[in-house]
PDB file of C-alpha atoms in Angstrom:
ATOM      1  CA  UNK A   1     110.344  41.904  17.842  1.00  0.00           C
ATOM      2  CA  UNK A   2     111.172  43.788  14.635  1.00  0.00           C
ATOM      3  CA  UNK A   3     113.495  47.164  15.091  1.00  0.00           C
ATOM      4  CA  UNK A   4     111.286  50.401  13.889  1.00  0.00           C
ATOM      5  CA  UNK A   5     113.334  53.133  12.129  1.00  0.00           C
ATOM      6  CA  UNK A   6     113.541  55.968  14.340  1.00  0.00           C
ATOM      7  CA  UNK A   7     113.551  59.567  13.159  1.00  0.00           C
ATOM      8  CA  UNK A   8     116.776  61.741  13.068  1.00  0.00           C
ATOM      9  CA  UNK A   9     117.200  62.962  16.872  1.00  0.00           C
ATOM     10  CA  UNK A  10     117.999  66.549  17.930  1.00  0.00           C
ATOM     11  CA  UNK A  11     118.878  67.854  20.873  1.00  0.00           C
ATOM     12  CA  UNK A  12     116.063  68.748  23.173  1.00  0.00           C
ATOM     13  CA  UNK A  13     117.725  72.259  24.098  1.00  0.00           C
ATOM     14  CA  UNK A  14     119.042  73.717  20.718  1.00  0.00           C
ATOM     15  CA  UNK A  15     117.538  71.406  18.125  1.00  0.00           C
ATOM     16  CA  UNK A  16     121.071  70.691  16.660  1.00  0.00           C
ATOM     17  CA  UNK A  17     121.670  67.127  15.509  1.00  0.00           C
ATOM     18  CA  UNK A  18     121.633  64.765  18.442  1.00  0.00           C
ATOM     19  CA  UNK A  19     124.911  63.116  19.394  1.00  0.00           C
ATOM     20  CA  UNK A  20     123.592  60.879  22.116  1.00  0.00           C
ATOM     21  CA  UNK A  21     120.973  60.372  24.680  1.00  0.00           C
ATOM     22  CA  UNK A  22     119.946  59.786  28.165  1.00  0.00           C
ATOM     23  CA  UNK A  23     117.195  57.403  28.860  1.00  0.00           C
ATOM     24  CA  UNK A  24     116.233  54.994  31.544  1.00  0.00           C
ATOM     25  CA  UNK A  25     115.168  52.112  28.992  1.00  0.00           C
ATOM     26  CA  UNK A  26     116.767  51.672  25.355  1.00  0.00           C
ATOM     27  CA  UNK A  27     112.795  51.298  24.103  1.00  0.00           C
ATOM     28  CA  UNK A  28     112.104  54.888  25.766  1.00  0.00           C
ATOM     29  CA  UNK A  29     113.266  58.068  23.400  1.00  0.00           C
ATOM     30  CA  UNK A  30     114.624  59.812  26.407  1.00  0.00           C
ATOM     31  CA  UNK A  31     116.413  63.221  26.423  1.00  0.00           C
ATOM     32  CA  UNK A  32     118.510  63.936  23.186  1.00  0.00           C
ATOM     33  CA  UNK A  33     121.784  66.164  23.353  1.00  0.00           C
ATOM     34  CA  UNK A  34     124.387  67.770  21.044  1.00  0.00           C
ATOM     35  CA  UNK A  35     127.611  68.070  22.152  1.00  0.00           C
ATOM     36  CA  UNK A  36     127.198  71.288  23.781  1.00  0.00           C
ATOM     37  CA  UNK A  37     124.507  70.381  25.507  1.00  0.00           C
ATOM     38  CA  UNK A  38     125.756  67.098  26.985  1.00  0.00           C
ATOM     39  CA  UNK A  39     126.192  67.967  30.368  1.00  0.00           C
ATOM     40  CA  UNK A  40     123.098  70.515  30.642  1.00  0.00           C
ATOM     41  CA  UNK A  41     120.707  67.720  29.324  1.00  0.00           C
ATOM     42  CA  UNK A  42     122.481  65.242  31.745  1.00  0.00           C
ATOM     43  CA  UNK A  43     121.765  67.521  34.555  1.00  0.00           C
ATOM     44  CA  UNK A  44     117.974  67.943  33.644  1.00  0.00           C
ATOM     45  CA  UNK A  45     117.830  64.125  32.831  1.00  0.00           C
ATOM     46  CA  UNK A  46     118.743  63.846  36.706  1.00  0.00           C
ATOM     47  CA  UNK A  47     116.369  66.263  37.882  1.00  0.00           C
ATOM     48  CA  UNK A  48     113.590  64.614  35.912  1.00  0.00           C
ATOM     49  CA  UNK A  49     114.455  61.168  37.338  1.00  0.00           C
ATOM     50  CA  UNK A  50     114.676  62.175  40.917  1.00  0.00           C
ATOM     51  CA  UNK A  51     111.174  64.311  40.646  1.00  0.00           C
ATOM     52  CA  UNK A  52     113.003  67.631  40.862  1.00  0.00           C
ATOM     53  CA  UNK A  53     110.380  68.824  38.234  1.00  0.00           C
ATOM     54  CA  UNK A  54     110.848  72.641  39.017  1.00  0.00           C
ATOM     55  CA  UNK A  55     114.586  72.117  38.474  1.00  0.00           C
ATOM     56  CA  UNK A  56     114.070  70.441  35.252  1.00  0.00           C
ATOM     57  CA  UNK A  57     111.566  72.938  34.204  1.00  0.00           C
ATOM     58  CA  UNK A  58     114.267  75.918  35.326  1.00  0.00           C
ATOM     59  CA  UNK A  59     116.862  73.978  32.699  1.00  0.00           C
ATOM     60  CA  UNK A  60     114.961  73.121  30.050  1.00  0.00           C
ATOM     61  CA  UNK A  61     112.238  76.074  29.992  1.00  0.00           C
ATOM     62  CA  UNK A  62     109.282  73.817  30.156  1.00  0.00           C
ATOM     63  CA  UNK A  63     106.192  73.813  32.290  1.00  0.00           C
ATOM     64  CA  UNK A  64     105.711  70.532  32.906  1.00  0.00           C
ATOM     65  CA  UNK A  65     103.619  69.321  36.216  1.00  0.00           C
ATOM     66  CA  UNK A  66     104.649  66.741  38.336  1.00  0.00           C
ATOM     67  CA  UNK A  67     102.386  63.800  38.718  1.00  0.00           C
ATOM     68  CA  UNK A  68     101.188  62.762  41.974  1.00  0.00           C
TER      69      UNK A  68
END
């Protein structure tokens, strides 16, 4: 499968250029972070992966609903 170009990633918290990302799979974009928000996004990613949607929403300022 040919590799496609990925648009420049930005931090999901502040929109600064991203220095990395947390993802369950390299084919999934995941949550990108800047240096300042590395730990915060890591905590949010952990909450998302452990189905703690309320905590994720509180950290990220979002309003995601859990899927049941």
